[in-house]
Tab-separated table of C-alpha atoms and ligand atoms in Angstrom:
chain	number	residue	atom	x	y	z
A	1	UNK	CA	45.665	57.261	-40.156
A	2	UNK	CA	45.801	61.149	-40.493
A	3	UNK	CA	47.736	62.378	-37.455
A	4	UNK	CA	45.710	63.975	-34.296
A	5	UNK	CA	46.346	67.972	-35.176
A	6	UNK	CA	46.503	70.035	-32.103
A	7	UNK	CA	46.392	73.845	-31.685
A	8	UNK	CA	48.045	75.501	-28.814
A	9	UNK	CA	47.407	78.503	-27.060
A	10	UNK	CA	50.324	80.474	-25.249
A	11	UNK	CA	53.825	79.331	-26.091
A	12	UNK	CA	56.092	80.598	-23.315
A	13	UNK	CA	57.728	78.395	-21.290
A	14	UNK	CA	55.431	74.809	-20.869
A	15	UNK	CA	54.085	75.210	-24.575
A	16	UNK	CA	57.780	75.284	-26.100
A	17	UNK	CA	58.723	72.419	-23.925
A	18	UNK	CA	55.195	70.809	-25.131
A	19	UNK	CA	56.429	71.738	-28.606
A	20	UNK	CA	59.657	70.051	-28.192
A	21	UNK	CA	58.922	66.846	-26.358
A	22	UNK	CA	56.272	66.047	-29.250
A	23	UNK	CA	58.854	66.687	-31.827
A	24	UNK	CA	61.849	64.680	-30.272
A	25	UNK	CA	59.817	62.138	-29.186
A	26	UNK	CA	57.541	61.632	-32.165
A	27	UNK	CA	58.359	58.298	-33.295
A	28	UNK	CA	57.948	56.502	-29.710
A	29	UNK	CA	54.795	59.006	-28.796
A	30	UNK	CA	53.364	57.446	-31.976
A	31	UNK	CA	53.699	53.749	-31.399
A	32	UNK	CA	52.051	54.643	-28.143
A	33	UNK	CA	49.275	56.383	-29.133
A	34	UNK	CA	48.780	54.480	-32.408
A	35	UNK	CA	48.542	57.496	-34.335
A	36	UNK	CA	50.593	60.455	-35.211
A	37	UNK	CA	50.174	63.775	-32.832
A	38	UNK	CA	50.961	67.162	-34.398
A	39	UNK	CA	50.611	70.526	-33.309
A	40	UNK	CA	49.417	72.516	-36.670
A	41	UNK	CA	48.438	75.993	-35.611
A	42	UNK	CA	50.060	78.070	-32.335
A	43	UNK	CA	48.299	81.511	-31.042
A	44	UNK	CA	50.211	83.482	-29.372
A	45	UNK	CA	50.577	87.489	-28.785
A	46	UNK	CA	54.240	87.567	-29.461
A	47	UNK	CA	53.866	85.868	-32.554
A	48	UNK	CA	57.802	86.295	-33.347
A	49	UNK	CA	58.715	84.111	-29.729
A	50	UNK	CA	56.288	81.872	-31.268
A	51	UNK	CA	57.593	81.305	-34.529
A	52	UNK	CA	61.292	81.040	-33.274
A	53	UNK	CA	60.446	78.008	-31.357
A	54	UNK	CA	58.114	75.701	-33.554
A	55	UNK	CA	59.914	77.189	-37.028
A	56	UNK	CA	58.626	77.084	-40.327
A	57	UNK	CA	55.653	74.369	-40.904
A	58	UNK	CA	53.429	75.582	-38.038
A	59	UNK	CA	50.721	78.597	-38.567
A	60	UNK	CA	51.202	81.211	-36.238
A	61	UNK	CA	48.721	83.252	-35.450
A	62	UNK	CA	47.628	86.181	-32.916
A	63	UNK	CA	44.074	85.598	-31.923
A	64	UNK	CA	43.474	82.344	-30.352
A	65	UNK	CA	40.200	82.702	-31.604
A	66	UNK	CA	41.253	82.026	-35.082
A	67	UNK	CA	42.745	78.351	-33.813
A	68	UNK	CA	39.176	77.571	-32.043
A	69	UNK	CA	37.506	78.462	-35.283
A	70	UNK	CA	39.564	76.208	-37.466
A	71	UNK	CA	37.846	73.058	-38.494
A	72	UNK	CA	41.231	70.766	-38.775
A	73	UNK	CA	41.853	71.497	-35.159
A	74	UNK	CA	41.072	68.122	-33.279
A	75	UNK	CA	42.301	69.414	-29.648
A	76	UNK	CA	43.336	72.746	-28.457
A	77	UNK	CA	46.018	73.072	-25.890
A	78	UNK	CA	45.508	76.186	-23.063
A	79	UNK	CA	48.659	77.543	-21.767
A	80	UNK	CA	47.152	81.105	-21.198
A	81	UNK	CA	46.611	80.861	-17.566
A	82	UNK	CA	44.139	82.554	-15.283
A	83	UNK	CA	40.554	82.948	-14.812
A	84	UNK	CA	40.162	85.645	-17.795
A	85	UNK	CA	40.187	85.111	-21.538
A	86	UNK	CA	41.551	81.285	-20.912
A	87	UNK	CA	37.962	80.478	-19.304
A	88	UNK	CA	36.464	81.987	-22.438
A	89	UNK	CA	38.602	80.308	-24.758
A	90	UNK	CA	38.221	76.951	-23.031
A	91	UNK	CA	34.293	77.213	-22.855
A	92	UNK	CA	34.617	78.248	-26.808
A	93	UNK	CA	36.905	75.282	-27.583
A	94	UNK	CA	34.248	72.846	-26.183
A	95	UNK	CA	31.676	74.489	-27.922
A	96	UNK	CA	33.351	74.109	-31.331
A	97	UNK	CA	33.698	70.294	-30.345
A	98	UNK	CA	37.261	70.392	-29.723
A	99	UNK	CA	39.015	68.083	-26.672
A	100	UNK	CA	40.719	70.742	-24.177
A	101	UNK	CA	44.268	70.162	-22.963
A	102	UNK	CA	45.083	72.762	-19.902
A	103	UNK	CA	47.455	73.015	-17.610
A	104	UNK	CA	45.563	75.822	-15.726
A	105	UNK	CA	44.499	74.593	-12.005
A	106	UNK	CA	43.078	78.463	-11.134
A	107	UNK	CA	40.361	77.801	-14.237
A	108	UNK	CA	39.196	74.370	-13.109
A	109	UNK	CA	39.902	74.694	-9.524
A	110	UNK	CA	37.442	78.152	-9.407
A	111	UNK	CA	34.667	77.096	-12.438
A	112	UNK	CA	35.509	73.299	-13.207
A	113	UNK	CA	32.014	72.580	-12.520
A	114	UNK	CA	30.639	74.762	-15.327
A	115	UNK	CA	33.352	73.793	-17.382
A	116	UNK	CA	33.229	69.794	-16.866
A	117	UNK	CA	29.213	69.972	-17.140
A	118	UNK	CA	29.954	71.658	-21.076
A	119	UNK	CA	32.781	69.222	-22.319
A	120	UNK	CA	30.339	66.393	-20.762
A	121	UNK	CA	27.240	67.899	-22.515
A	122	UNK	CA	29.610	68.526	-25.984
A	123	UNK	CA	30.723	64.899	-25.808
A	124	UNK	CA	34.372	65.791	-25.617
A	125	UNK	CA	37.412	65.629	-22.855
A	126	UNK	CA	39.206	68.284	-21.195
A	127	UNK	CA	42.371	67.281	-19.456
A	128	UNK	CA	44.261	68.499	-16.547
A	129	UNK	CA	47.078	66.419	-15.531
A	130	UNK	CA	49.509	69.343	-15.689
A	131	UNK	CA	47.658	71.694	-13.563
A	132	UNK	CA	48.692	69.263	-10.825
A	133	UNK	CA	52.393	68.646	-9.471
A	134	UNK	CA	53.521	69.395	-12.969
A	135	UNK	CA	55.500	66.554	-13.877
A	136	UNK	CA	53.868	63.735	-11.166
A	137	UNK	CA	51.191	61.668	-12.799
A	138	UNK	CA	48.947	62.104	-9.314
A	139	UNK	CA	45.925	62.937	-11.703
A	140	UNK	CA	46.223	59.653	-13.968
A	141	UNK	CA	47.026	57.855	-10.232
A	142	UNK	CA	43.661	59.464	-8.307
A	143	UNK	CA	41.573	58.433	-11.248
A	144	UNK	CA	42.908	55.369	-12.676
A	145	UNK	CA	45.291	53.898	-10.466
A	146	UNK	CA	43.742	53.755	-6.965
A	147	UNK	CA	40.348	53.761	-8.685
A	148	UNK	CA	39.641	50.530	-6.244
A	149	UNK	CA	40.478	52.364	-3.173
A	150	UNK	CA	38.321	54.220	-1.159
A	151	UNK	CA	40.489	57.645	-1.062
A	152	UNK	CA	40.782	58.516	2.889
A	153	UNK	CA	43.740	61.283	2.658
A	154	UNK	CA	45.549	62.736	0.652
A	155	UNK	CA	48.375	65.171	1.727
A	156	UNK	CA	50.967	67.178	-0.924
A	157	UNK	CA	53.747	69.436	-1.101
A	158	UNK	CA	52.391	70.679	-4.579
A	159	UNK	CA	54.000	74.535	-4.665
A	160	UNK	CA	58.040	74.530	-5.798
A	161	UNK	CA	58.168	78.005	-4.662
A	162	UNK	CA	57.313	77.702	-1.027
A	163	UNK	CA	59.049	74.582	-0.651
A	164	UNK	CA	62.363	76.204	-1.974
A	165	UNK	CA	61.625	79.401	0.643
A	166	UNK	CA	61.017	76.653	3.473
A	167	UNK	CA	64.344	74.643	2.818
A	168	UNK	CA	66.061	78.192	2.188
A	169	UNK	CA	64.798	79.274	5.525
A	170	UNK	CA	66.002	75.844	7.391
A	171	UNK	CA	69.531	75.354	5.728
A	172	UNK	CA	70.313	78.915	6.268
A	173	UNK	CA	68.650	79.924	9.672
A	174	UNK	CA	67.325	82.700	7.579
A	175	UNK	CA	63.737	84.740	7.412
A	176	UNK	CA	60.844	84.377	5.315
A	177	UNK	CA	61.192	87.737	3.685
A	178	UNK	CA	65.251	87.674	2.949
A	179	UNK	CA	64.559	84.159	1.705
A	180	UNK	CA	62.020	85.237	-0.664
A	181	UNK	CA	63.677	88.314	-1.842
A	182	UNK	CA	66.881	85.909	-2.725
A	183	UNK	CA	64.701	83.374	-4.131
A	184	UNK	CA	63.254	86.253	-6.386
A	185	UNK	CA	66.667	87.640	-7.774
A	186	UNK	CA	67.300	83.760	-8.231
A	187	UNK	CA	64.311	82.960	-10.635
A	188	UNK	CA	63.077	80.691	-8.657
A	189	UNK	CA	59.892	82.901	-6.834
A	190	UNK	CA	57.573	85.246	-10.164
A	191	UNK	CA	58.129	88.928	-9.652
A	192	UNK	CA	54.303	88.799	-7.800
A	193	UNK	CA	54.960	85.397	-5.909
A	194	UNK	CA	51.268	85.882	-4.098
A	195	UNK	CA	49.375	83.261	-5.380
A	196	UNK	CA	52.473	80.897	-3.973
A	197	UNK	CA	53.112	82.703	-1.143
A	198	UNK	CA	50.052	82.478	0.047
A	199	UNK	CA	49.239	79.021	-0.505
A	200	UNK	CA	46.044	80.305	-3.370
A	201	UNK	CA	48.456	78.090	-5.986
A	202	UNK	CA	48.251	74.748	-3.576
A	203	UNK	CA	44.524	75.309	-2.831
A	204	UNK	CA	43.595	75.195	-6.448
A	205	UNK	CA	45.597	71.926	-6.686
A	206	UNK	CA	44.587	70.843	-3.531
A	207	UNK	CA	40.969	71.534	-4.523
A	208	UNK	CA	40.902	69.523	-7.822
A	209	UNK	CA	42.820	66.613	-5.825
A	210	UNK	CA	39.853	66.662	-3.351
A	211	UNK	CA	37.064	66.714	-6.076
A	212	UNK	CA	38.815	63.266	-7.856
A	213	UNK	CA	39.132	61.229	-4.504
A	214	UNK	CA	35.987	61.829	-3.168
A	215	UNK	CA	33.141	62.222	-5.796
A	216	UNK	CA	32.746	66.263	-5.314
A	217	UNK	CA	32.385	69.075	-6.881
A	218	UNK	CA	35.360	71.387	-7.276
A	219	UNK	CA	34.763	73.674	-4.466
A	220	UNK	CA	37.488	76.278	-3.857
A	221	UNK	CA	35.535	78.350	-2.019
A	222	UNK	CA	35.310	76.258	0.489
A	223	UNK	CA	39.008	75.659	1.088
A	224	UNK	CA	40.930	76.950	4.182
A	225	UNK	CA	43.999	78.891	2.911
A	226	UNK	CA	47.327	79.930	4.517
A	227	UNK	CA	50.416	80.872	3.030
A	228	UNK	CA	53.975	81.134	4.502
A	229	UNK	CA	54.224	84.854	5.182
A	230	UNK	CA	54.200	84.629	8.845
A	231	UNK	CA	56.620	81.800	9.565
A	232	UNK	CA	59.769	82.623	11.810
A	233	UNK	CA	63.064	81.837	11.577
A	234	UNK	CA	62.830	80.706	15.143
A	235	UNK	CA	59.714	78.343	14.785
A	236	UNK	CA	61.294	76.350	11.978
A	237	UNK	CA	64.065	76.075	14.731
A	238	UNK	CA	62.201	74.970	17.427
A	239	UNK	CA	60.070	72.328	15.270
A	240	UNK	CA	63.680	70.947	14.400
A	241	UNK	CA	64.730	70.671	18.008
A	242	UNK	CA	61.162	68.840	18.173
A	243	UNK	CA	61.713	66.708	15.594
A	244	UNK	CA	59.411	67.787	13.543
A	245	UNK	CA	60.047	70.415	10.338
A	246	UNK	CA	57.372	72.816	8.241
A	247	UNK	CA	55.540	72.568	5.428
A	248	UNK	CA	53.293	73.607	3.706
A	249	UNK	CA	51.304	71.084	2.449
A	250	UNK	CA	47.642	70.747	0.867
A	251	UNK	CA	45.652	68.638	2.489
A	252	UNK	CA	42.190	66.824	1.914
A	253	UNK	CA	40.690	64.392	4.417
A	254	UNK	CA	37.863	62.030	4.092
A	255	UNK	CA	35.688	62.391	8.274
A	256	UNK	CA	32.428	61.098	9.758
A	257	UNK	CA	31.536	64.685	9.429
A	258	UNK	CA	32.653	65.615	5.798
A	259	UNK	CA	35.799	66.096	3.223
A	260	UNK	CA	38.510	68.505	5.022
A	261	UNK	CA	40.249	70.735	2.517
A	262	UNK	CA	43.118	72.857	4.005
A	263	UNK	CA	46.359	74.871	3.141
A	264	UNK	CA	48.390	75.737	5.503
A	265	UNK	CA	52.437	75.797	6.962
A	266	UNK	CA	51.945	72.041	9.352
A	267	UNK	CA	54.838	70.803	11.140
A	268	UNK	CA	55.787	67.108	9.907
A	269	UNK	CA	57.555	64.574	11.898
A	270	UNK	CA	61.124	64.650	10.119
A	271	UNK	CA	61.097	61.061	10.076
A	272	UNK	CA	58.564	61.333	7.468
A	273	UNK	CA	59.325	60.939	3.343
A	274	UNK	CA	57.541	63.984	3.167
A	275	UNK	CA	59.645	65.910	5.375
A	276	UNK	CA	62.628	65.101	3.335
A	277	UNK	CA	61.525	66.941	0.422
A	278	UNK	CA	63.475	69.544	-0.223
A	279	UNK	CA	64.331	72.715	-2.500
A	280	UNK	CA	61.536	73.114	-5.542
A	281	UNK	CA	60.151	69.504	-5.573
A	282	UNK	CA	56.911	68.378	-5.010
A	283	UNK	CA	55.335	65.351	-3.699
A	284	UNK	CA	52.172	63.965	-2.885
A	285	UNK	CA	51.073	61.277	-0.441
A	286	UNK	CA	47.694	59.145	-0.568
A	287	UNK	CA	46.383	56.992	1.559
A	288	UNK	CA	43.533	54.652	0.714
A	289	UNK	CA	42.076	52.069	2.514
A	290	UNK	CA	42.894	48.815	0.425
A	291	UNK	CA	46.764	50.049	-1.086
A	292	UNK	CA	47.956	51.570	2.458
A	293	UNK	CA	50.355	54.528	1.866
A	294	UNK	CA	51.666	55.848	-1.407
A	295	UNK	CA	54.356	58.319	-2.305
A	296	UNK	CA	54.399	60.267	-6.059
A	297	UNK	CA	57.520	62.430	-5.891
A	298	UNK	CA	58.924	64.645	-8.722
A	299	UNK	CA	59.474	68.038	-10.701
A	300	UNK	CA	55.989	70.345	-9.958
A	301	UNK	CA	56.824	72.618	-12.778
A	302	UNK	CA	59.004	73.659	-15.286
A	303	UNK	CA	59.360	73.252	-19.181
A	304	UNK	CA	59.619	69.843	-19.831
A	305	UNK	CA	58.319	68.213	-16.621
A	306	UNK	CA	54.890	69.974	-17.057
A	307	UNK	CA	55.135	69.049	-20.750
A	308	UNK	CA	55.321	65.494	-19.897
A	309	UNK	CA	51.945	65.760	-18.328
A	310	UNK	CA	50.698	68.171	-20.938
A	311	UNK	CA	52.064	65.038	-23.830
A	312	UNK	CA	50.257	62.199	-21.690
A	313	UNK	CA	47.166	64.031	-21.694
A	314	UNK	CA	47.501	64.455	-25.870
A	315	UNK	CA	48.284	60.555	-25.770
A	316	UNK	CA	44.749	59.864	-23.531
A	317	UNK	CA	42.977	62.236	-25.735
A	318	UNK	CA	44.468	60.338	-29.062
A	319	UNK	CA	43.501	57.062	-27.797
A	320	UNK	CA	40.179	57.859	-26.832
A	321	UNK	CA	39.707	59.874	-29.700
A	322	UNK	CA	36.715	57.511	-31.378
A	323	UNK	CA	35.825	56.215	-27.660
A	324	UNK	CA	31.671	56.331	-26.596
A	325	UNK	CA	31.752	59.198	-24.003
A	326	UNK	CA	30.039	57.231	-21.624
A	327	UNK	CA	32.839	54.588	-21.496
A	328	UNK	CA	35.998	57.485	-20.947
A	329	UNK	CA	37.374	58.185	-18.287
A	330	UNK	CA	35.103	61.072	-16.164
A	331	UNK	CA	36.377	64.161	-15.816
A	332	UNK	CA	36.180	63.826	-11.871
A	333	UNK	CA	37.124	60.226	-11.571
A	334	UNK	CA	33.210	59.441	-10.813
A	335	UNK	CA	30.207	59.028	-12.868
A	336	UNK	CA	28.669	62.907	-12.932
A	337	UNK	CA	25.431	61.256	-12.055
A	338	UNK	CA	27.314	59.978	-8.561
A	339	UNK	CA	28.887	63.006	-7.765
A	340	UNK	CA	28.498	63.258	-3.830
A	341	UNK	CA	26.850	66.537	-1.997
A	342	UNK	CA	29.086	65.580	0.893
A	343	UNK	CA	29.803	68.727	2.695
A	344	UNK	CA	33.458	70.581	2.711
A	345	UNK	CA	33.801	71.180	6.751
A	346	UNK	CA	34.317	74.467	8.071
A	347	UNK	CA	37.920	74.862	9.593
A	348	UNK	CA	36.408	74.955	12.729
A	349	UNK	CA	35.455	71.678	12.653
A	350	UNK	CA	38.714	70.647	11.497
A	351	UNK	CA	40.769	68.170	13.954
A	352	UNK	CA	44.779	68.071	13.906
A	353	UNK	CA	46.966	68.622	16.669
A	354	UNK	CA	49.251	71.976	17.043
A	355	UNK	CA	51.964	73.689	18.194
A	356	UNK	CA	51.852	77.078	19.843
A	357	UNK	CA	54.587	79.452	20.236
A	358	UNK	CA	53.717	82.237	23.260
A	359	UNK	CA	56.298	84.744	24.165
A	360	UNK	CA	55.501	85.074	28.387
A	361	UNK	CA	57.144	86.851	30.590
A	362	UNK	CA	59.736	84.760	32.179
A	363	UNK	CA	58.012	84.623	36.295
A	364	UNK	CA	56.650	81.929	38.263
A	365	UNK	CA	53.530	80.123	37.580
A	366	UNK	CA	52.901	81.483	33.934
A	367	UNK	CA	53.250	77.895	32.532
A	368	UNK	CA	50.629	76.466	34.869
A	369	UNK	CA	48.561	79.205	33.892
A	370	UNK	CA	48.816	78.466	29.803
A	371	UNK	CA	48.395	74.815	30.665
A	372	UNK	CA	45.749	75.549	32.907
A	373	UNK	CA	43.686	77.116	30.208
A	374	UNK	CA	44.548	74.147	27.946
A	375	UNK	CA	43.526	71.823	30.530
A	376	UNK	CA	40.550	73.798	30.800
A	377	UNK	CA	39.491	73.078	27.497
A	378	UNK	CA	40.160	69.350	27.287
A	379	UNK	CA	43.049	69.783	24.959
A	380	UNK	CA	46.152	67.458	25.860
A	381	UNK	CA	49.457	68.626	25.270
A	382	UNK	CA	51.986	66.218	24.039
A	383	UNK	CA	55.761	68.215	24.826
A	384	UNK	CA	56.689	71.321	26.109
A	385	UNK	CA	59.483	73.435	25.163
A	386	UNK	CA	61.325	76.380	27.427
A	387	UNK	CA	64.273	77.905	26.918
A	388	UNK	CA	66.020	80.216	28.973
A	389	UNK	CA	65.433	83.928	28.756
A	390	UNK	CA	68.646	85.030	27.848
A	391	UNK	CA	69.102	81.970	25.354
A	392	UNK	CA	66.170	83.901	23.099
A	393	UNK	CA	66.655	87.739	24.382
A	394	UNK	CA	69.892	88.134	25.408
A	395	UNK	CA	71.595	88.532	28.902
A	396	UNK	CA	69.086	89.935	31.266
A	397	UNK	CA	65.655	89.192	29.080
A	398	UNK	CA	62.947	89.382	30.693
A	399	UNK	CA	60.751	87.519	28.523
A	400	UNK	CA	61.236	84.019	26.880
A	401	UNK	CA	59.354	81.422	24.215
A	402	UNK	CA	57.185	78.791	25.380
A	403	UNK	CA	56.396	76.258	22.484
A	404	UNK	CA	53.612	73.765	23.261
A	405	UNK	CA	52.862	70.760	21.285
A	406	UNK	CA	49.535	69.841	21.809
A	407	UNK	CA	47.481	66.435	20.970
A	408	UNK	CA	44.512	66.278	18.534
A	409	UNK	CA	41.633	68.763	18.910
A	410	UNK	CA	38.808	70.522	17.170
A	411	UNK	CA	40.084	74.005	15.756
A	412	UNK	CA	36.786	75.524	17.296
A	413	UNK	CA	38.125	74.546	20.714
A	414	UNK	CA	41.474	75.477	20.195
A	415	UNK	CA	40.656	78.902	18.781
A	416	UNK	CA	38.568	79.606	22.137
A	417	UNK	CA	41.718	78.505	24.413
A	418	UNK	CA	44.010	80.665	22.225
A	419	UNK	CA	42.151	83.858	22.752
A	420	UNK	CA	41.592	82.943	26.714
A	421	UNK	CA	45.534	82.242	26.315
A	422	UNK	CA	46.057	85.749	24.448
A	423	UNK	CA	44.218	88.141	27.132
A	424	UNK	CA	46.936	86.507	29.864
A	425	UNK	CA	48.978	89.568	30.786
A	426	UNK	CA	52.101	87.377	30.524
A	427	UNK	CA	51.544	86.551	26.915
A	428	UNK	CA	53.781	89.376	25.561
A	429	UNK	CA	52.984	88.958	21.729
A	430	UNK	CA	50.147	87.418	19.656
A	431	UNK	CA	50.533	83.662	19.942
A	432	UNK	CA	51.935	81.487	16.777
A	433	UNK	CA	49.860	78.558	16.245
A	434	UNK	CA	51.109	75.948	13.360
A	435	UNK	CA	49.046	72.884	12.409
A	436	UNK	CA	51.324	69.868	12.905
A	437	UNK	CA	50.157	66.313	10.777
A	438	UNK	CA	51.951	63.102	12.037
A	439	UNK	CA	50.619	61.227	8.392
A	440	UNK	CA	51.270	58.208	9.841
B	1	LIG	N1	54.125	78.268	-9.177
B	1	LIG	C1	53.986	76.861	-8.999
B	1	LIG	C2	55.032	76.363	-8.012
B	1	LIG	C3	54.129	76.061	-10.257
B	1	LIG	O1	55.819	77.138	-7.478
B	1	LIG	O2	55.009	75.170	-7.737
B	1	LIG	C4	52.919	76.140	-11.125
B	1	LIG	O3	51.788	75.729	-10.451
């Protein structure tokens, strides 16, 4: 059978590896798929990068236009990136009856619902694994895998760079901003790190997670995002001495109420797989209600790894090639006719438990006053931490760090008992308040 021809758009770093992982591994992707997959035509603006890495054989063009446009052109592969001219090219790809390949999780996570509703009116596929934890098949294991489960959380360390600048920041005692400026000369964190550094990245995977376990739209407006910007030295310290260390993590959670969807730094018991996970990794942990627990762990990005996932999704596409579209695989992992209107909860209505760092002056009866004020509230704290003054300021400080670990609450609640908690004349400095998730 004529091989599967593939066009690709953007060859810089995932669309050589693409390039080479089909070509070493053509004979073994082959048997798999049961037919031959072959990237014909590559658009890209640096059209001599482009040519140096798939060699002579391959038409190289400028204008990714001109590789939507061609008629030979079974699938096209994104690897622009961004919400720009990759959303046009995707929606024009569809249109010309071509199955979309993309590793971009900004696109899908921000207008997947346009863009699902046109490949499922066109009768074609477009595939996402890579936009995902790169390398870790958690898209093919949402779908497929745990399809018998009812999905009730799912909680991921899915961004490499903030995961490096956390570890960085525990091994070495050091600060989030020397950390990231290292991590930057490195390689390891882009010249603008903000879409990582701010946790956008891990809310766009987060987000497309969310919309595959539970049967809902792709909604990342509705996501609650926080980066790592404002993490101390000193709290990763004191969650250590807790037994607990930070992360940021992307979490989605199935309540009475609605589907949580949250990004934020949460402090995870260190006892915990997830807690272990260290440097640029990424890992992802689901629990639904029949298989219990499970752990994907692996490379969220580079070259190769993302190629992998970039490949598999080729393979699916291959394979399903001459499939009736209402017997694939759906885009969302549910029927569109049963996607859910369940509602995304506001943060407020969030529950998790905390811990609070207040710097008080160090005189009597300011503890019983913070825990009065929790008390006050209903919220019930689980440890308390106080060190000496001098141990944090020096000889002869004055002031000193209470840390408070509190039990579960509603964020509402604990938002109202912060601010009574701020106005206290003896709270020196605006309070530090990290989520903490036991995932147990
Ligand atoms: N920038 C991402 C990370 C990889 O640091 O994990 C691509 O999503």
């Amino acid at each position: 059978m004529k091989p599967i021809q593939v066009g690709l758009l953007g060859i810089g770093t995932v669309g050589s590896g693409t390039f080479n992982v089909l070509k070493r591994n053509q004979e073994e992707i082959t048997r798999r798929a049961g037919r031959g997959i072959e990237i014909t035509m590559v658009a890209d603006l640096d059209v001599a990068r482009a040519r140096a890495v798939v060699g002579e054989g391959v038409q190289v063009v400028n204008d990714a236009a001109a590789v939507i446009a061609n008629p030979d052109i079974d699938v096209v592969i994104e690897l622009i990136g961004g919400y720009g001219i990759a959303k046009k090219l995707v929606l024009d790809a569809i249109a010309a009856g071509k199955h979309v390949v993309t590793a971009n999780k900004a696109l899908l996570a921000v207008h997947g619902t346009e863009i699902f509703a046109a490949a499922s009116a066109k009768g074609v596929v477009v595939a996402f694994e890579a936009a995902v934890a790169g390398g870790i098949p958690i898209i093919k294991a949402l779908r497929e895998g745990l399809t018998a489960n009812r999905i009730q959380w799912i909680a991921g360390i899915i961004n490499g760079t903030t995961n490096f600048i956390l570890s960085e920041m525990r091994d070495k005692g050091l600060d989030f901003d020397v950390v990231l400026k290292e991590a930057q000369r490195l390689g390891y964190a882009e010249a603008d790190p903000t879409f990582d550094i701010e946790g956008v990245d891990a809310a766009h995977k987060v987000t497309l997670m969310s919309a595959i376990a539970f049967g809902i739209p792709v909604q990342f407006d509705k996501a609650h995002v926080e980066g790592i910007t404002q993490l101390a030295a000193a709290d990763i310290r004191y969650a250590e001495q807790l037994g607990y260390r930070i992360k940021l993590l992307g979490i989605t959670k199935r309540t009475a109420k609605g589907v949580e969807l949250r990004v934020h730094p949460s402090l995870v018991p260190t006892k915990r797989l997830l807690a272990n996970v260290e440097g640029a990794m990424n890992a992802v942990v689901v629990n639904g209600d029949a298989v219990g627990t499970t752990l994907y762990y692996g490379k969220g990005a580079g070259s190769e790894p993302t190629a992998s996932a970039v490949v598999a999704d080729l393979v699916d596409i291959t394979r399903l090639h001459t499939a009736d579209p209402q017997h694939r695989v759906p885009h969302l992992a549910f029927q569109p006719s049963a996607i859910s209107d369940e509602i995304v909860l506001p943060m407020s209505e969030v529950v998790t438990s905390y811990y609070l760092r207040l710097r008080v002056a160090d005189e009597a009866g300011v503890l019983a006053q913070v825990t009065g004020i929790l008390a006050h509230a209903g919220i019930s704290i689980d440890a308390v931490l106080q060190r000496e003054a001098d141990e944090v300021g020096g000889e002869g400080a004055t002031s000193t760090d209470l840390i408070i670990l509190t039990h579960d609450t509603r964020e509402g609640t604990m938002n109202e008992a912060m601010a009574t908690m701020q106005a206290l004349p003896t709270v020196l400095a605006p309070i530090t308040r990290i989520r903490k998730e036991e995932l147990a």
